[in-house]
Amino acid sequence: MDFGLVLQTDPPASAVIGLMRRAERNGFRYGWTFDSTVLWQEPFVIYSRILEHTERLIVGPMVTNPSTRTWEVTASTFATLNEMYGNRTVCGIGRGDSAMRVAGRRPNTLARLGESIDVIRDLAEGREALVDGQPVRIPWVKDGRLPVWMGAYGPKALALAGQKADGFILQLADPYLTEWMVKAVRQSAAEAGRDPDSITVCVAAPAYVSDDLDHAREQCRWFGGMVGNHVADLVARYGEHSGLVPEALTEYIAGRSGYDYSHHGRTGNPDTAFVPDEIVDRFCLLGPAEAHIEKLRVLRDLGVDQFAVYDMHDAREATIDAYGSEIIPVLSG
């Protein structure tokens, strides 16, 4: 099992770079960041510095989207980083939640997302692609490689991930829901004539290593609110009891009243009071190191290839170090 670290690009950027260096020293193989340009600093500028100050770390957004940058700009940016540092990037992409809504736009359609996956990958790897109906190729790309991983929750998005993406990003760590969603992605891949086992599965969620569960829950409760945004979209699209989305995912948002993106992904978010302890425990990894190892083994047996640690709380360095000393050595490889 591989391990990734997920950060927000809050200033100063030097702190983000320092945490990514610390993660690599502790055995993490991937360094991810949020990508909401209005809320945080521009991640692609920071990736260049992370790559310069690490040796093996693979970096990318969790997740970008098809609209805040044009597709040829996104592809060229990845290709430039790869040319400079040796194919050490990955493109996580989705419809766009905070990045679009903060700017007053709606998230992208799945049709647009699916088209962008092919175009961004092709351009970043040196192939010609159609951009707004025009054939485009980046002529200086040589031996480029860009895996594109897609974030998804709902049935149509899961199907698209299976049809198009090199990897599937699931932003929660509940074993029941993980099993359901991984099966949906792999079934879609098989129906599209792809090898289902070729799709990398990444589960991303907050982790807090501590014996004080009450404190750990309060530090990570924000995550249930963030996931609740996506769940609310699914309920609006498919209905609360449609059978297309597991009720284990939808039932907890009944008390959700609204969401202020100025607190997005942050400890103490006032819009997450509706999130019960049970959801925090199911969606996150909390408790002593042994509890993390036990849950990660279950996820690995369900087909999860990478666990990416959301490290947005008051113990960022301690979490990285605990994973490096007590958890990664047990589960890596």
CSV table of C-alpha atoms in Angstrom, one decimal:
chain,number,residue,atom,x,y,z
A,1,MET,CA,0.0,0.0,0.0
A,2,ASP,CA,1.2,3.5,-0.9
A,3,PHE,CA,0.7,6.6,1.2
A,4,GLY,CA,0.0,10.2,0.3
A,5,LEU,CA,-0.1,13.4,2.2
A,6,VAL,CA,-2.9,16.0,1.4
A,7,LEU,CA,-2.5,19.6,2.4
A,8,GLN,CA,-4.1,23.0,1.7
A,9,THR,CA,-1.8,25.5,0.1
A,10,ASP,CA,-2.2,28.1,2.9
A,11,PRO,CA,0.6,30.7,3.2
A,12,PRO,CA,3.4,30.5,3.8
A,13,ALA,CA,4.2,28.1,0.9
A,14,SER,CA,7.5,27.3,2.6
A,15,ALA,CA,5.5,25.5,5.3
A,16,VAL,CA,3.7,23.3,2.7
A,17,ILE,CA,7.0,22.5,1.1
A,18,GLY,CA,8.5,21.6,4.5
A,19,LEU,CA,5.7,19.2,5.4
A,20,MET,CA,6.0,17.5,2.0
A,21,ARG,CA,9.7,17.0,2.6
A,22,ARG,CA,8.9,15.6,6.0
A,23,ALA,CA,6.4,13.3,4.4
A,24,GLU,CA,9.0,11.9,1.9
A,25,ARG,CA,11.5,11.3,4.7
A,26,ASN,CA,8.7,9.3,6.5
A,27,GLY,CA,8.0,7.0,3.6
A,28,PHE,CA,5.1,8.8,1.9
A,29,ARG,CA,5.2,8.5,-1.9
A,30,TYR,CA,2.6,11.1,-3.0
A,31,GLY,CA,2.1,14.7,-2.1
A,32,TRP,CA,-1.3,16.1,-2.9
A,33,THR,CA,-2.9,19.6,-2.4
A,34,PHE,CA,-6.3,21.1,-2.7
A,35,ASP,CA,-6.9,23.2,-5.8
A,36,SER,CA,-9.3,26.1,-5.2
A,37,THR,CA,-7.5,29.2,-6.4
A,38,VAL,CA,-9.6,31.8,-4.6
A,39,LEU,CA,-9.3,30.0,-1.2
A,40,TRP,CA,-5.7,29.0,-1.3
A,41,GLN,CA,-2.4,29.8,-3.0
A,42,GLU,CA,-1.8,28.6,-6.6
A,43,PRO,CA,-0.7,24.9,-6.2
A,44,PHE,CA,1.2,24.5,-9.4
A,45,VAL,CA,3.7,27.1,-8.4
A,46,ILE,CA,4.2,25.3,-5.1
A,47,TYR,CA,4.6,21.9,-6.8
A,48,SER,CA,7.7,23.2,-8.6
A,49,ARG,CA,9.3,23.9,-5.3
A,50,ILE,CA,8.2,20.6,-3.7
A,51,LEU,CA,9.6,18.7,-6.6
A,52,GLU,CA,12.9,20.6,-6.4
A,53,HIS,CA,13.2,19.9,-2.7
A,54,THR,CA,12.3,16.2,-2.8
A,55,GLU,CA,13.7,13.2,-4.7
A,56,ARG,CA,10.9,10.8,-5.4
A,57,LEU,CA,7.7,12.4,-4.3
A,58,ILE,CA,4.9,12.4,-6.9
A,59,VAL,CA,2.7,15.5,-6.7
A,60,GLY,CA,-0.7,16.6,-7.9
A,61,PRO,CA,-4.0,18.2,-7.1
A,62,MET,CA,-6.8,16.5,-5.1
A,63,VAL,CA,-8.5,17.7,-7.2
A,64,THR,CA,-8.4,20.1,-10.1
A,65,ASN,CA,-11.3,20.6,-12.5
A,66,PRO,CA,-11.9,21.3,-16.2
A,67,SER,CA,-12.8,25.0,-15.9
A,68,THR,CA,-10.6,27.1,-13.7
A,69,ARG,CA,-7.8,26.6,-16.2
A,70,THR,CA,-8.1,25.8,-19.9
A,71,TRP,CA,-7.2,22.2,-20.8
A,72,GLU,CA,-4.1,23.1,-22.8
A,73,VAL,CA,-2.8,25.2,-19.9
A,74,THR,CA,-3.4,22.4,-17.4
A,75,ALA,CA,-1.7,19.9,-19.7
A,76,SER,CA,1.3,22.2,-20.4
A,77,THR,CA,1.8,22.9,-16.7
A,78,PHE,CA,1.9,19.2,-15.9
A,79,ALA,CA,4.2,18.5,-18.9
A,80,THR,CA,6.5,21.3,-17.9
A,81,LEU,CA,6.9,19.9,-14.4
A,82,ASN,CA,7.4,16.5,-15.8
A,83,GLU,CA,10.1,17.7,-18.2
A,84,MET,CA,11.9,19.5,-15.3
A,85,TYR,CA,11.6,16.8,-12.7
A,86,GLY,CA,11.1,13.5,-14.5
A,87,ASN,CA,7.4,12.5,-14.8
A,88,ARG,CA,6.7,12.9,-11.1
A,89,THR,CA,3.1,14.3,-11.3
A,90,VAL,CA,-0.4,12.9,-11.2
A,91,CYS,CA,-3.6,14.8,-12.2
A,92,GLY,CA,-6.4,14.3,-9.7
A,93,ILE,CA,-9.6,15.8,-11.3
A,94,GLY,CA,-13.3,16.1,-10.6
A,95,ARG,CA,-16.3,18.3,-11.3
A,96,GLY,CA,-15.1,21.1,-9.1
A,97,ASP,CA,-16.8,21.9,-5.8
A,98,SER,CA,-15.2,24.8,-3.8
A,99,ALA,CA,-13.1,26.0,-6.8
A,100,MET,CA,-16.3,26.6,-8.9
A,101,ARG,CA,-18.8,27.5,-6.2
A,102,VAL,CA,-16.6,30.1,-4.5
A,103,ALA,CA,-16.4,31.9,-7.9
A,104,GLY,CA,-20.2,31.8,-8.4
A,105,ARG,CA,-20.1,28.9,-10.9
A,106,ARG,CA,-21.8,25.5,-11.0
A,107,PRO,CA,-19.6,22.4,-10.9
A,108,ASN,CA,-18.8,21.0,-14.4
A,109,THR,CA,-21.0,18.4,-16.1
A,110,LEU,CA,-19.8,14.8,-16.2
A,111,ALA,CA,-19.7,15.0,-20.0
A,112,ARG,CA,-17.3,17.9,-19.8
A,113,LEU,CA,-15.2,16.2,-17.2
A,114,GLY,CA,-14.9,13.0,-19.2
A,115,GLU,CA,-13.8,14.9,-22.3
A,116,SER,CA,-11.2,16.8,-20.3
A,117,ILE,CA,-9.7,13.7,-18.9
A,118,ASP,CA,-8.8,12.4,-22.4
A,119,VAL,CA,-7.7,15.8,-23.7
A,120,ILE,CA,-5.4,16.7,-20.7
A,121,ARG,CA,-3.8,13.3,-20.7
A,122,ASP,CA,-3.2,13.3,-24.5
A,123,LEU,CA,-1.7,16.8,-24.6
A,124,ALA,CA,0.5,16.2,-21.5
A,125,GLU,CA,1.8,13.0,-23.1
A,126,GLY,CA,2.6,14.7,-26.4
A,127,ARG,CA,-0.4,13.5,-28.5
A,128,GLU,CA,-2.8,15.6,-30.5
A,129,ALA,CA,-6.2,16.4,-29.1
A,130,LEU,CA,-9.2,18.5,-30.0
A,131,VAL,CA,-9.6,21.6,-27.9
A,132,ASP,CA,-12.9,23.5,-28.6
A,133,GLY,CA,-13.0,21.7,-32.0
A,134,GLN,CA,-9.4,22.6,-32.9
A,135,PRO,CA,-6.6,20.1,-33.2
A,136,VAL,CA,-3.8,21.0,-30.7
A,137,ARG,CA,-0.5,19.3,-29.9
A,138,ILE,CA,2.2,20.5,-27.5
A,139,PRO,CA,5.3,19.9,-29.8
A,140,TRP,CA,8.0,20.0,-27.2
A,141,VAL,CA,6.7,17.1,-25.0
A,142,LYS,CA,8.9,14.1,-25.2
A,143,ASP,CA,8.3,10.9,-23.3
A,144,GLY,CA,5.7,12.6,-21.1
A,145,ARG,CA,3.5,10.6,-18.8
A,146,LEU,CA,0.5,11.8,-16.9
A,147,PRO,CA,-1.9,9.5,-15.0
A,148,VAL,CA,-5.3,11.1,-14.5
A,149,TRP,CA,-7.2,10.0,-11.4
A,150,MET,CA,-10.8,11.0,-11.0
A,151,GLY,CA,-12.7,11.8,-7.8
A,152,ALA,CA,-16.3,10.4,-7.7
A,153,TYR,CA,-19.2,9.4,-5.4
A,154,GLY,CA,-22.4,9.0,-7.4
A,155,PRO,CA,-23.3,6.2,-9.8
A,156,LYS,CA,-22.7,8.1,-13.0
A,157,ALA,CA,-19.4,9.6,-11.8
A,158,LEU,CA,-18.2,6.2,-10.7
A,159,ALA,CA,-19.1,4.7,-14.1
A,160,LEU,CA,-17.2,7.5,-15.8
A,161,ALA,CA,-14.1,6.9,-13.6
A,162,GLY,CA,-14.2,3.2,-14.7
A,163,GLN,CA,-14.5,4.2,-18.3
A,164,LYS,CA,-11.9,6.9,-18.5
A,165,ALA,CA,-9.6,7.4,-15.5
A,166,ASP,CA,-6.3,5.8,-14.6
A,167,GLY,CA,-7.1,6.0,-11.0
A,168,PHE,CA,-10.2,6.5,-8.7
A,169,ILE,CA,-10.1,8.9,-5.7
A,170,LEU,CA,-12.6,8.2,-3.0
A,171,GLN,CA,-12.7,10.9,-0.3
A,172,LEU,CA,-13.8,8.9,2.7
A,173,ALA,CA,-12.5,5.8,4.5
A,174,ASP,CA,-15.7,3.9,5.3
A,175,PRO,CA,-15.1,0.2,4.4
A,176,TYR,CA,-18.7,-0.5,3.5
A,177,LEU,CA,-18.9,2.5,1.1
A,178,THR,CA,-15.4,1.8,-0.2
A,179,GLU,CA,-16.3,-1.7,-1.2
A,180,TRP,CA,-19.5,-0.6,-2.9
A,181,MET,CA,-17.8,2.2,-4.9
A,182,VAL,CA,-14.7,0.2,-5.9
A,183,LYS,CA,-16.9,-2.5,-7.3
A,184,ALA,CA,-18.9,0.0,-9.3
A,185,VAL,CA,-15.8,1.5,-10.8
A,186,ARG,CA,-14.3,-1.9,-11.7
A,187,GLN,CA,-17.5,-3.1,-13.1
A,188,SER,CA,-17.7,0.0,-15.3
A,189,ALA,CA,-14.1,-0.5,-16.5
A,190,ALA,CA,-14.9,-4.2,-17.4
A,191,GLU,CA,-18.0,-3.1,-19.4
A,192,ALA,CA,-15.9,-0.6,-21.2
A,193,GLY,CA,-13.4,-3.3,-22.2
A,194,ARG,CA,-10.7,-2.1,-19.8
A,195,ASP,CA,-8.7,-4.1,-17.3
A,196,PRO,CA,-10.5,-3.4,-14.0
A,197,ASP,CA,-7.3,-4.1,-12.0
A,198,SER,CA,-5.4,-1.4,-14.0
A,199,ILE,CA,-7.3,1.4,-12.2
A,200,THR,CA,-5.4,2.6,-9.1
A,201,VAL,CA,-7.7,3.1,-6.1
A,202,CYS,CA,-6.9,5.9,-3.7
A,203,VAL,CA,-8.8,6.5,-0.5
A,204,ALA,CA,-8.3,9.9,1.1
A,205,ALA,CA,-9.5,11.0,4.6
A,206,PRO,CA,-8.2,12.7,7.7
A,207,ALA,CA,-6.0,10.7,10.0
A,208,TYR,CA,-5.3,11.6,13.6
A,209,VAL,CA,-3.1,9.3,15.8
A,210,SER,CA,-4.1,9.7,19.4
A,211,ASP,CA,-5.6,8.0,22.4
A,212,ASP,CA,-7.9,11.0,22.9
A,213,LEU,CA,-10.8,10.1,20.6
A,214,ASP,CA,-12.9,13.1,21.6
A,215,HIS,CA,-10.2,15.5,20.6
A,216,ALA,CA,-9.4,13.6,17.4
A,217,ARG,CA,-13.0,13.7,16.4
A,218,GLU,CA,-13.3,17.5,16.9
A,219,GLN,CA,-10.2,18.0,14.9
A,220,CYS,CA,-11.6,16.0,12.0
A,221,ARG,CA,-15.3,16.7,12.1
A,222,TRP,CA,-15.0,19.2,9.2
A,223,PHE,CA,-14.5,16.3,6.8
A,224,GLY,CA,-18.0,15.1,7.3
A,225,GLY,CA,-19.2,18.5,6.3
A,226,MET,CA,-17.0,18.6,3.2
A,227,VAL,CA,-18.3,15.1,2.1
A,228,GLY,CA,-21.8,16.3,2.9
A,229,ASN,CA,-21.6,18.9,0.0
A,230,HIS,CA,-21.1,16.1,-2.5
A,231,VAL,CA,-23.8,13.9,-0.9
A,232,ALA,CA,-26.3,16.8,-1.0
A,233,ASP,CA,-25.6,17.1,-4.8
A,234,LEU,CA,-26.3,13.4,-5.1
A,235,VAL,CA,-29.6,13.6,-3.2
A,236,ALA,CA,-30.7,16.6,-5.3
A,237,ARG,CA,-29.9,14.6,-8.5
A,238,TYR,CA,-31.1,11.1,-7.6
A,239,GLY,CA,-33.4,11.5,-4.6
A,240,GLU,CA,-32.9,10.5,-1.0
A,241,HIS,CA,-34.3,6.9,-1.4
A,242,SER,CA,-33.6,6.2,-5.0
A,243,GLY,CA,-31.6,3.1,-4.4
A,244,LEU,CA,-28.8,4.5,-6.6
A,245,VAL,CA,-26.8,5.9,-3.7
A,246,PRO,CA,-26.3,3.9,-0.5
A,247,GLU,CA,-28.4,5.3,2.4
A,248,ALA,CA,-25.3,4.7,4.6
A,249,LEU,CA,-23.9,7.7,2.7
A,250,THR,CA,-27.0,9.9,2.5
A,251,GLU,CA,-28.8,9.5,5.8
A,252,TYR,CA,-26.5,11.7,7.9
A,253,ILE,CA,-27.0,14.9,6.0
A,254,ALA,CA,-30.7,15.3,7.1
A,255,GLY,CA,-29.6,18.0,9.6
A,256,ARG,CA,-27.4,19.9,7.1
A,257,SER,CA,-28.6,23.5,6.7
A,258,GLY,CA,-25.9,25.2,4.7
A,259,TYR,CA,-22.2,25.6,4.0
A,260,ASP,CA,-19.8,28.5,4.1
A,261,TYR,CA,-16.8,27.8,1.9
A,262,SER,CA,-14.6,30.3,3.9
A,263,HIS,CA,-14.3,27.5,6.4
A,264,HIS,CA,-13.9,24.7,3.8
A,265,GLY,CA,-11.6,21.9,5.0
A,266,ARG,CA,-10.8,23.5,8.3
A,267,THR,CA,-10.9,22.4,11.9
A,268,GLY,CA,-13.7,24.2,13.8
A,269,ASN,CA,-15.9,24.7,10.7
A,270,PRO,CA,-19.2,25.9,12.2
A,271,ASP,CA,-21.2,24.2,9.4
A,272,THR,CA,-20.4,20.7,10.5
A,273,ALA,CA,-22.3,20.5,13.8
A,274,PHE,CA,-24.7,18.2,12.1
A,275,VAL,CA,-22.0,15.5,11.6
A,276,PRO,CA,-22.4,12.8,14.3
A,277,ASP,CA,-19.4,11.1,16.0
A,278,GLU,CA,-20.4,7.8,14.1
A,279,ILE,CA,-19.7,9.5,10.8
A,280,VAL,CA,-16.4,11.0,11.9
A,281,ASP,CA,-15.3,7.5,13.1
A,282,ARG,CA,-16.5,5.8,9.9
A,283,PHE,CA,-15.1,8.4,7.4
A,284,CYS,CA,-11.8,9.1,9.1
A,285,LEU,CA,-8.9,7.2,10.7
A,286,LEU,CA,-8.7,7.9,14.4
A,287,GLY,CA,-7.2,6.5,17.6
A,288,PRO,CA,-3.9,4.8,18.3
A,289,ALA,CA,-1.6,3.5,15.6
A,290,GLU,CA,-3.0,0.0,15.9
A,291,ALA,CA,-6.5,1.2,15.1
A,292,HIS,CA,-5.2,2.8,11.9
A,293,ILE,CA,-3.3,-0.3,10.9
A,294,GLU,CA,-6.4,-2.5,11.4
A,295,LYS,CA,-8.7,-0.3,9.3
A,296,LEU,CA,-6.0,0.2,6.6
A,297,ARG,CA,-5.7,-3.6,6.3
A,298,VAL,CA,-9.4,-3.8,5.7
A,299,LEU,CA,-9.2,-1.1,3.0
A,300,ARG,CA,-6.2,-2.8,1.4
A,301,ASP,CA,-8.2,-6.1,1.2
A,302,LEU,CA,-11.0,-4.2,-0.5
A,303,GLY,CA,-8.6,-3.2,-3.3
A,304,VAL,CA,-7.3,0.2,-2.0
A,305,ASP,CA,-3.8,0.9,-3.4
A,306,GLN,CA,-3.1,4.2,-1.6
A,307,PHE,CA,-4.3,5.9,1.5
A,308,ALA,CA,-3.9,9.7,1.4
A,309,VAL,CA,-3.8,11.4,4.7
A,310,TYR,CA,-5.7,14.7,5.0
A,311,ASP,CA,-3.5,16.5,7.4
A,312,MET,CA,-5.6,19.6,8.3
A,313,HIS,CA,-5.6,19.7,12.1
A,314,ASP,CA,-3.5,20.6,15.1
A,315,ALA,CA,-1.1,17.7,14.8
A,316,ARG,CA,0.3,17.8,11.3
A,317,GLU,CA,3.9,17.0,12.0
A,318,ALA,CA,3.0,14.4,14.7
A,319,THR,CA,0.7,12.6,12.3
A,320,ILE,CA,3.3,12.5,9.5
A,321,ASP,CA,5.9,11.2,12.0
A,322,ALA,CA,3.5,8.6,13.6
A,323,TYR,CA,2.7,7.2,10.1
A,324,GLY,CA,6.3,7.1,9.2
A,325,SER,CA,7.4,5.3,12.4
A,326,GLU,CA,4.5,3.1,13.2
A,327,ILE,CA,2.1,2.6,10.3
A,328,ILE,CA,3.8,2.9,6.9
A,329,PRO,CA,6.5,0.3,7.7
A,330,VAL,CA,3.8,-2.2,8.5
A,331,LEU,CA,1.7,-1.7,5.4
A,332,SER,CA,4.0,-0.4,2.6
A,333,GLY,CA,5.0,-2.7,-0.2
